[in-house]
JSON list of C-alpha atoms in Angstrom, two decimals:
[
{"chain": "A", "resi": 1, "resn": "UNK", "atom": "CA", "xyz": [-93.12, 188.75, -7.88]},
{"chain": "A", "resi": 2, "resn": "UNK", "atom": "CA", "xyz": [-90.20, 188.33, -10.26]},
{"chain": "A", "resi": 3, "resn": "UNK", "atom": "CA", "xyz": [-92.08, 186.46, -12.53]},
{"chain": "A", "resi": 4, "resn": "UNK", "atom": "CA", "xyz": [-95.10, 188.97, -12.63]},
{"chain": "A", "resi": 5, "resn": "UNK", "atom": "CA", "xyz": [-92.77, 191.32, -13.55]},
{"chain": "A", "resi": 6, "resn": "UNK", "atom": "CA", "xyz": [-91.38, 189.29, -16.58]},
{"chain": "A", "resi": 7, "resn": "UNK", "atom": "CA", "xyz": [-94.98, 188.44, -17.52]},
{"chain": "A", "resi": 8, "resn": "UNK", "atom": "CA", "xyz": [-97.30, 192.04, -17.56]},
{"chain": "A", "resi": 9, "resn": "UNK", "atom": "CA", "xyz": [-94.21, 194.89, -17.09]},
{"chain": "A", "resi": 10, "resn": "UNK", "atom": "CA", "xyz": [-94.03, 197.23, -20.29]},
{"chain": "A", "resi": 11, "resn": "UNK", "atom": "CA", "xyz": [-90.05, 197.44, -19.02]},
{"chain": "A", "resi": 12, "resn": "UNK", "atom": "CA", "xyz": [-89.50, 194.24, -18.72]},
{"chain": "A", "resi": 13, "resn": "UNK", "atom": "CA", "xyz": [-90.98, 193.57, -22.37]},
{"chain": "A", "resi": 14, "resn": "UNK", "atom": "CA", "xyz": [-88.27, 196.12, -23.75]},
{"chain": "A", "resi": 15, "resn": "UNK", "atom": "CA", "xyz": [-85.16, 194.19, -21.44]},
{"chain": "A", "resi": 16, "resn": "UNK", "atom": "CA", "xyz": [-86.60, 190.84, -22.82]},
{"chain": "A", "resi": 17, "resn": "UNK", "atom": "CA", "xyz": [-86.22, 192.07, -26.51]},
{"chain": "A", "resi": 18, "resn": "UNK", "atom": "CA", "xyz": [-82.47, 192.81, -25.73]},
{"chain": "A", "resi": 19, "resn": "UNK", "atom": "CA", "xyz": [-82.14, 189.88, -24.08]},
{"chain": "A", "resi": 20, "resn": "UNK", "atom": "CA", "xyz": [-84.31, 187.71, -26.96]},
{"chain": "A", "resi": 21, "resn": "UNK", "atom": "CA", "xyz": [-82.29, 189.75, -29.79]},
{"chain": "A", "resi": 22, "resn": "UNK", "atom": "CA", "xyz": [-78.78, 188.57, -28.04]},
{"chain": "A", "resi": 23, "resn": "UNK", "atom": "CA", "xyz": [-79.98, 184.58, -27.56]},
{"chain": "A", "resi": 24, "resn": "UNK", "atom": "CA", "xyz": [-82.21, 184.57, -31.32]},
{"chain": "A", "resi": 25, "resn": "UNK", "atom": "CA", "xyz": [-78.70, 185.72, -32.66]},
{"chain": "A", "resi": 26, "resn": "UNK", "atom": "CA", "xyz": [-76.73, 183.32, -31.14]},
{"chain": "A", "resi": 27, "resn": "UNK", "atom": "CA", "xyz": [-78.62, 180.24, -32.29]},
{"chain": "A", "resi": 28, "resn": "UNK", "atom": "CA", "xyz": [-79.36, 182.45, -35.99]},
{"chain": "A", "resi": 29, "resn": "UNK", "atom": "CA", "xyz": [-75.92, 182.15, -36.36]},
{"chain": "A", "resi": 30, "resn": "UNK", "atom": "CA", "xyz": [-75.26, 178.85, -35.04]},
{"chain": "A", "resi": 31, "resn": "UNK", "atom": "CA", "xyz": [-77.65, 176.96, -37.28]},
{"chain": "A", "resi": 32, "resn": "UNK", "atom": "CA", "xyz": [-77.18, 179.87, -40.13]},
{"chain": "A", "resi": 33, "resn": "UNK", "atom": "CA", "xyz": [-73.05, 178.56, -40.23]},
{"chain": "A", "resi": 34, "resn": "UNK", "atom": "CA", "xyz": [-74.01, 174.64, -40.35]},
{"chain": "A", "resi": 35, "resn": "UNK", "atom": "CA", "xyz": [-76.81, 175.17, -42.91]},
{"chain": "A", "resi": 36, "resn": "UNK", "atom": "CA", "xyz": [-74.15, 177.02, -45.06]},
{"chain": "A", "resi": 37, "resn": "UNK", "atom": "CA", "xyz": [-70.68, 175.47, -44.31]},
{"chain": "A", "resi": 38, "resn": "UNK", "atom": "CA", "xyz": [-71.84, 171.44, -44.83]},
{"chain": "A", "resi": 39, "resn": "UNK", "atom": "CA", "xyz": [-72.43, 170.30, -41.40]},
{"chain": "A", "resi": 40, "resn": "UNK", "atom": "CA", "xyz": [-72.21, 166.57, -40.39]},
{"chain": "A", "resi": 41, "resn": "UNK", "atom": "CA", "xyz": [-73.34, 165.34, -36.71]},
{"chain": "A", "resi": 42, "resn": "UNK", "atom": "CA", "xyz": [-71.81, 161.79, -37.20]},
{"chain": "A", "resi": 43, "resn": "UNK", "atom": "CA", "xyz": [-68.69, 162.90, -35.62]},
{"chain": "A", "resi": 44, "resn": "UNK", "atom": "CA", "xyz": [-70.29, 164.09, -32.27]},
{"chain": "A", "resi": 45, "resn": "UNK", "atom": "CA", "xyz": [-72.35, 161.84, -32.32]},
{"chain": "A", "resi": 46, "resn": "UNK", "atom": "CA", "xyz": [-69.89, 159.15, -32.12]},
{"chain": "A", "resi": 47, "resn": "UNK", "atom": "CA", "xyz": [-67.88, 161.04, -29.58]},
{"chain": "A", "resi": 48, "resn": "UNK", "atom": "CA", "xyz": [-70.69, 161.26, -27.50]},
{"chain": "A", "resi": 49, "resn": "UNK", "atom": "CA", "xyz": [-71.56, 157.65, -27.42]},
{"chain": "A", "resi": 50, "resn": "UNK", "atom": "CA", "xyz": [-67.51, 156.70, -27.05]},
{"chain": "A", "resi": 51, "resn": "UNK", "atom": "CA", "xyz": [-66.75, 159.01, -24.46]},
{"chain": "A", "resi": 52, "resn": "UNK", "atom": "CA", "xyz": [-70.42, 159.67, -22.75]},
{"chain": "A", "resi": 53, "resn": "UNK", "atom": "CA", "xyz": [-70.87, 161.52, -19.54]},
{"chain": "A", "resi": 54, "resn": "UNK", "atom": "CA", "xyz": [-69.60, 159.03, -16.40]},
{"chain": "A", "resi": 55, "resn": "UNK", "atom": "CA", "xyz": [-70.11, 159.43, -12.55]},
{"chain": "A", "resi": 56, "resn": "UNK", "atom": "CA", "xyz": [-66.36, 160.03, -11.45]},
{"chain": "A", "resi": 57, "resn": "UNK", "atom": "CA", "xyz": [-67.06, 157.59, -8.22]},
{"chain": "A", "resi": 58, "resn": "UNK", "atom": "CA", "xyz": [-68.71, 155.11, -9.74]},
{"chain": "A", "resi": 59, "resn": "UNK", "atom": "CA", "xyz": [-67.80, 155.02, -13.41]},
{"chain": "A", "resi": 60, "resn": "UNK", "atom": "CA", "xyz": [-71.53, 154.30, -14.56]},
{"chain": "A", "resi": 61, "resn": "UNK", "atom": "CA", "xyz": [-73.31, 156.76, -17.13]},
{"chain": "A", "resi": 62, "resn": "UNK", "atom": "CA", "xyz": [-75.27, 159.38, -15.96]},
{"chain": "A", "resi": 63, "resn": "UNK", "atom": "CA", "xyz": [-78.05, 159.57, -18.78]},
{"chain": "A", "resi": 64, "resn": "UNK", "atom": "CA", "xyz": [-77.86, 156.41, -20.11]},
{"chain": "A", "resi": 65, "resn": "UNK", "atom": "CA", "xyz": [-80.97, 156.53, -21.46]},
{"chain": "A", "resi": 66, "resn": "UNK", "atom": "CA", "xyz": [-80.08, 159.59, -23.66]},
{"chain": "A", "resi": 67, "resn": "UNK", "atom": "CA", "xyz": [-76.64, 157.78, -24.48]},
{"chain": "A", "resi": 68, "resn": "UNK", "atom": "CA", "xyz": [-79.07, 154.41, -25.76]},
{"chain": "A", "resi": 69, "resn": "UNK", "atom": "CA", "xyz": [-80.99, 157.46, -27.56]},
{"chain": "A", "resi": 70, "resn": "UNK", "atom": "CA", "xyz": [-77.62, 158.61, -30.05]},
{"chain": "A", "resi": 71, "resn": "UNK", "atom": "CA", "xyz": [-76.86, 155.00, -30.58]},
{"chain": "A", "resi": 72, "resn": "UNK", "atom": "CA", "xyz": [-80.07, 153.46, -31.63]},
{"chain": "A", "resi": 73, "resn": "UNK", "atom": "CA", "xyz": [-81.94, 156.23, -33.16]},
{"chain": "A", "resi": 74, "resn": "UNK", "atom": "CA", "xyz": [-79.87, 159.65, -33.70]},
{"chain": "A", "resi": 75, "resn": "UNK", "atom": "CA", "xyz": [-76.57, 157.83, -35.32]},
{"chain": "A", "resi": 76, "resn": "UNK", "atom": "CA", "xyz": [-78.39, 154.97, -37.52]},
{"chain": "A", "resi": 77, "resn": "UNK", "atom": "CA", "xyz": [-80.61, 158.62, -38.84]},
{"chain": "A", "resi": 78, "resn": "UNK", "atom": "CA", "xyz": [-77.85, 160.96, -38.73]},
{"chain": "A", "resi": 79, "resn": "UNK", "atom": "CA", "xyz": [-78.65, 162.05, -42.34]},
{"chain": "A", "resi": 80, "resn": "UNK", "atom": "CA", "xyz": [-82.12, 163.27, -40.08]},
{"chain": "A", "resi": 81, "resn": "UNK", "atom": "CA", "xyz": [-80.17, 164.99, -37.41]},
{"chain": "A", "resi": 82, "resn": "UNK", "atom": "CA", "xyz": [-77.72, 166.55, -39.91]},
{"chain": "A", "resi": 83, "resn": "UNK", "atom": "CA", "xyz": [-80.91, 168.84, -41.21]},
{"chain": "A", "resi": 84, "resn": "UNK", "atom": "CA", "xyz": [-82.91, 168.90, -37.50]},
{"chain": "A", "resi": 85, "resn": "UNK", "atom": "CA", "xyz": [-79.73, 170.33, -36.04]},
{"chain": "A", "resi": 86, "resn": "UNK", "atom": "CA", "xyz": [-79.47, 173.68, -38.25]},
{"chain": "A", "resi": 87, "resn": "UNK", "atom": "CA", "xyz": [-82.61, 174.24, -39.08]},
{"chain": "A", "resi": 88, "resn": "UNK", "atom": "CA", "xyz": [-83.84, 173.92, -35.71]},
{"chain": "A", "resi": 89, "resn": "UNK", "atom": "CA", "xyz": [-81.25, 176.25, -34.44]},
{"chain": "A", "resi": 90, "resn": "UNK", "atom": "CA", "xyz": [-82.15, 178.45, -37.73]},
{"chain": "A", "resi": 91, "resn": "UNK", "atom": "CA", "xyz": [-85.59, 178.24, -36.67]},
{"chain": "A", "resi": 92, "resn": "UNK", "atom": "CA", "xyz": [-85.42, 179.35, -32.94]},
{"chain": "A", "resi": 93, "resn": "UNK", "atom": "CA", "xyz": [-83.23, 182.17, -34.23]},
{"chain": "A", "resi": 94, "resn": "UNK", "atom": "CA", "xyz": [-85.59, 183.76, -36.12]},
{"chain": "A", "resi": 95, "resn": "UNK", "atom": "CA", "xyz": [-88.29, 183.32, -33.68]},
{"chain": "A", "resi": 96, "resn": "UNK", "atom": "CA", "xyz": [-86.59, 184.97, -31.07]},
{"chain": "A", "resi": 97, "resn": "UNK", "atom": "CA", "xyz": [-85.09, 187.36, -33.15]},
{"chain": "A", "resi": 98, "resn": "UNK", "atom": "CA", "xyz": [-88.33, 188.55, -34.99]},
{"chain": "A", "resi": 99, "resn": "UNK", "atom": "CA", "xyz": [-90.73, 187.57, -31.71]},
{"chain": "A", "resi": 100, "resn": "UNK", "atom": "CA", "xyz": [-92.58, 185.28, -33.41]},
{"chain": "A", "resi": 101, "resn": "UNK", "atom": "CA", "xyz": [-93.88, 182.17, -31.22]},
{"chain": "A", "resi": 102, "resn": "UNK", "atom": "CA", "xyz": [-91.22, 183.68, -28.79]},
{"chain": "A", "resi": 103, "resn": "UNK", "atom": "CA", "xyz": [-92.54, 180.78, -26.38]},
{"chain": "A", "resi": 104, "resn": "UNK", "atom": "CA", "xyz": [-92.02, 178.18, -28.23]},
{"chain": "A", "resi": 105, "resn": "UNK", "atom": "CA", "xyz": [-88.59, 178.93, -29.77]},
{"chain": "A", "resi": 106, "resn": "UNK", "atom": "CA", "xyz": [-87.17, 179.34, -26.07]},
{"chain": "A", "resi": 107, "resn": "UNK", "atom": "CA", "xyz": [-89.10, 175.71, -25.19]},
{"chain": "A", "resi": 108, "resn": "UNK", "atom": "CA", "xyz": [-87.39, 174.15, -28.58]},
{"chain": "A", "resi": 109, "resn": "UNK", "atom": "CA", "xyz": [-83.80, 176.09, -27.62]},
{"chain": "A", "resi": 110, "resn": "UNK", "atom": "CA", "xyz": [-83.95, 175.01, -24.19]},
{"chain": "A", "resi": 111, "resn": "UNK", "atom": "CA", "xyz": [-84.50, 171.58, -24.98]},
{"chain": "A", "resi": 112, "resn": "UNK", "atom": "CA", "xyz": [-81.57, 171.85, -27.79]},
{"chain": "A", "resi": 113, "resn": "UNK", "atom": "CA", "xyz": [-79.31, 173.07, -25.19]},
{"chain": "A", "resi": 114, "resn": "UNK", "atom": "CA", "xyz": [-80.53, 170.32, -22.57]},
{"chain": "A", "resi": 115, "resn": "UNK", "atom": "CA", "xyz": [-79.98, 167.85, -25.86]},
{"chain": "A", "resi": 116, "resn": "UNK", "atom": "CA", "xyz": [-76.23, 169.27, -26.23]},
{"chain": "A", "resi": 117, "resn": "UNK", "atom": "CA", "xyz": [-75.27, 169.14, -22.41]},
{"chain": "A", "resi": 118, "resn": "UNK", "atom": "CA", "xyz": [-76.54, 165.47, -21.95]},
{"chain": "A", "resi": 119, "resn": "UNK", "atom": "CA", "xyz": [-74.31, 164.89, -24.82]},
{"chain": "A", "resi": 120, "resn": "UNK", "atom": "CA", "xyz": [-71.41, 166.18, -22.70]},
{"chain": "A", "resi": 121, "resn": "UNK", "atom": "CA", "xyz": [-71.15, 169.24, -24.38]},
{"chain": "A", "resi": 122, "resn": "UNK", "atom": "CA", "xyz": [-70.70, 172.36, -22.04]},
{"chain": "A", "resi": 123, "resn": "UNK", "atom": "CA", "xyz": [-69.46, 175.85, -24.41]},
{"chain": "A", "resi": 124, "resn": "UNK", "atom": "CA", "xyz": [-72.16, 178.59, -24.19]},
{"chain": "A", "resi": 125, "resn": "UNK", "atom": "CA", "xyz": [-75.17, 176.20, -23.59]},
{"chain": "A", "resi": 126, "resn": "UNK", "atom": "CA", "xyz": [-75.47, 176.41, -19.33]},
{"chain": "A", "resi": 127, "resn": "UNK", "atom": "CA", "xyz": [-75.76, 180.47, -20.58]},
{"chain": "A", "resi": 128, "resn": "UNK", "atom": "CA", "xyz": [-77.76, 180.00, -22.95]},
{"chain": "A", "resi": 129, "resn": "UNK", "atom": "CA", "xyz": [-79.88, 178.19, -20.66]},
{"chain": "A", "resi": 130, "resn": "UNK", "atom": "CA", "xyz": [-80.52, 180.40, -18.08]},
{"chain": "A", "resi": 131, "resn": "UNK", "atom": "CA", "xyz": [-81.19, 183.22, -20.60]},
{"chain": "A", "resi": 132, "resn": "UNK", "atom": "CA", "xyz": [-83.67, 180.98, -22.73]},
{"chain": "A", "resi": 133, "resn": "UNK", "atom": "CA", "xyz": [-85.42, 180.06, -18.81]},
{"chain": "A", "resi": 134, "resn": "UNK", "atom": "CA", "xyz": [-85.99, 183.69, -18.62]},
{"chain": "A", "resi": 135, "resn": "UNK", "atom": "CA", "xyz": [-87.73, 184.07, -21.91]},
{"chain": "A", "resi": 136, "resn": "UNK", "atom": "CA", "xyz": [-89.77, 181.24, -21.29]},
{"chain": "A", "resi": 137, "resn": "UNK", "atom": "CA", "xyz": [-91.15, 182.15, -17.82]},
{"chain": "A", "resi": 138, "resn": "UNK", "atom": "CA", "xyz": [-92.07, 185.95, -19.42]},
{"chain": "A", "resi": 139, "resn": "UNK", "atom": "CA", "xyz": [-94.76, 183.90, -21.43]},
{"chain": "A", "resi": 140, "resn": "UNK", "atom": "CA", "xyz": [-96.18, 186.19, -24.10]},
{"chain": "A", "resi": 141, "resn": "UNK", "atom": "CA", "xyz": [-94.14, 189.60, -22.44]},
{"chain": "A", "resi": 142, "resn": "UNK", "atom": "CA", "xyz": [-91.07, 188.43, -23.66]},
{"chain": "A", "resi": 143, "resn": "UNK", "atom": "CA", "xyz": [-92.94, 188.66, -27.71]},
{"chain": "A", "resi": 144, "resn": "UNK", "atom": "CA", "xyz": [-94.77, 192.13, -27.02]},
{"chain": "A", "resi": 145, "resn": "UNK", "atom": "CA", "xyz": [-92.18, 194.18, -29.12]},
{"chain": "A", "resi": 146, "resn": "UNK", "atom": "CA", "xyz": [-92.01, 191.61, -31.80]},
{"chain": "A", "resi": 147, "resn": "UNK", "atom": "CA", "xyz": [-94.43, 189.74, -34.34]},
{"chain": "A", "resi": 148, "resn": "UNK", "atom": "CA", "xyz": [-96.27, 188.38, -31.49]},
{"chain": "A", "resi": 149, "resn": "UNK", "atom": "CA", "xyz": [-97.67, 191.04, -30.60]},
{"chain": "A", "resi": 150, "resn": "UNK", "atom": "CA", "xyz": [-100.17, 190.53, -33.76]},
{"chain": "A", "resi": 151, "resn": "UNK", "atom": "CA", "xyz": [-99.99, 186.78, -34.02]},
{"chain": "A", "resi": 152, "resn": "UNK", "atom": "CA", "xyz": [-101.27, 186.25, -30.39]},
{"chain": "A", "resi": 153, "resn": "UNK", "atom": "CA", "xyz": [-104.22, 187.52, -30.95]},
{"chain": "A", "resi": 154, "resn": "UNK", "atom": "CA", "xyz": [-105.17, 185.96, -34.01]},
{"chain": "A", "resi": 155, "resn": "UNK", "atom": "CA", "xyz": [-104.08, 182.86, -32.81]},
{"chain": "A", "resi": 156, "resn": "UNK", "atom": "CA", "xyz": [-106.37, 183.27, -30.07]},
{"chain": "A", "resi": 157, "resn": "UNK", "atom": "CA", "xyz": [-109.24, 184.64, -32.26]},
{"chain": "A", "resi": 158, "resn": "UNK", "atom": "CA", "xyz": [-108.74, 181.55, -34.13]},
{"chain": "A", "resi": 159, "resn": "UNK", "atom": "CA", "xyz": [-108.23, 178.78, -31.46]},
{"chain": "A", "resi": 160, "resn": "UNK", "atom": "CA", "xyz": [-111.61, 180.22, -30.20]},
{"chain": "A", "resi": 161, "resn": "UNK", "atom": "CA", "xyz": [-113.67, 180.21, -33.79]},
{"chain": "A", "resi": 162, "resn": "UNK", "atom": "CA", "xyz": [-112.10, 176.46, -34.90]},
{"chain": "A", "resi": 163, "resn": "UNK", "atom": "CA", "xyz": [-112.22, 174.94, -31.21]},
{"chain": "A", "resi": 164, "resn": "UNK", "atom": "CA", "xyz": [-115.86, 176.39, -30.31]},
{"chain": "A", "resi": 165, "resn": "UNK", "atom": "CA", "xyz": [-118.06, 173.45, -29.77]},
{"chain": "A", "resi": 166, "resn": "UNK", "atom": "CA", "xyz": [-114.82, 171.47, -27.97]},
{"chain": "A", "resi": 167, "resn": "UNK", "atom": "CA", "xyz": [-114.50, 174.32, -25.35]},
{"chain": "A", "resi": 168, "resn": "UNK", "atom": "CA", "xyz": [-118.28, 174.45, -25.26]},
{"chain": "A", "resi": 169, "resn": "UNK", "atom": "CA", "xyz": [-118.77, 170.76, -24.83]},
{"chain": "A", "resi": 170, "resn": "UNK", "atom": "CA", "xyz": [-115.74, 170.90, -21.39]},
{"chain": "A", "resi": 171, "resn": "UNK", "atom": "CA", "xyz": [-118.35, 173.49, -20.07]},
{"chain": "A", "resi": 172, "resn": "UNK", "atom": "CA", "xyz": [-121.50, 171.33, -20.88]},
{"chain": "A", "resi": 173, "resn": "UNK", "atom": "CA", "xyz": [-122.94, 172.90, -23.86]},
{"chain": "A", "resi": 174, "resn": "UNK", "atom": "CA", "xyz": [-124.23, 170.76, -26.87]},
{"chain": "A", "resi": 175, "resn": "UNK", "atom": "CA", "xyz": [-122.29, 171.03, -29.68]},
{"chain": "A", "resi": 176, "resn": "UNK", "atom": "CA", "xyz": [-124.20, 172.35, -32.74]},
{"chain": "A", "resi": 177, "resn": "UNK", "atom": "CA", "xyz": [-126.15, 170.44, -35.00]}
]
């Protein structure tokens, strides 16, 4: 019921744009401030693979595949994660913000924020999860009052003209000559 509501309610469309206004301008600014003010991962990165998260009983890491993932691939390529970082969070920003492939800027902020807590790192991210989960369950409601509201359904439109004879060919028609 809850998520019906989030998904075809006219209301809920106008309390998702508050709530996708607040969240886009928290990881605007967030990315906006490390694009601007020389950012440089290496230092949490290291952190994080010096002091990752431990089970209290046992002492043993708790995502030590994630902790294998900073040492062998995000700190030998931090010069990679030093411009994924901000411009990701830049990126989800603005989608949120302007309701532009709303979906997919909560997917790519949820997984930043699942990315950041692995690494041990609590601040705003558990909020920032549960407001990005509610974004992402209203599907398309959550980008009515926003840029999706046109790019949906030219996407769509589009999908349907360029992928014709592969949907046709899952339903058993030929494809065209």
């Amino acid at each position: 019921m809850l998520t019906r509501f989030l998904r075809d309610n006219v209301y809920a469309a106008g309390l998702l744009l508050i709530l996708r206004l607040y969240v886009g301008y928290q990881w605007f600014t967030a990315g906006f401030h490390k694009l601007t003010g020389g950012f440089d991962a290496a230092g949490f990165l290291k952190g994080a693979i010096a002091k990752p998260v431990l089970d209290k009983a046992t002492g043993e890491l708790v995502y030590p595949t994630f902790t294998a993932f900073l040492q062998n691939f995000a700190l030998p390529n931090v010069k990679v994660i030093n411009f994924l970082i901000p411009a990701g969070e830049t990126l989800v920003g603005l989608g949120l913000i302007l309701g532009a492939l709303t979906t997919a800027a909560a997917f790519f902020g949820l997984l930043m924020n699942f990315m950041f807590l692995f690494a041990g790192t609590v601040s705003t991210n558990p909020w920032l999860v549960l407001l990005g989960v509610i974004v992402l369950m209203a599907g398309t409601n959550a980008g009515r009052f926003g840029v999706d509201r046109y790019l949906m359904p030219l996407l769509r439109k589009l999908r349907r003209q360029g992928g014709g004879d592969e949907a046709g060919r899952r339903k058993g028609i030929p494809a065209k000559a």
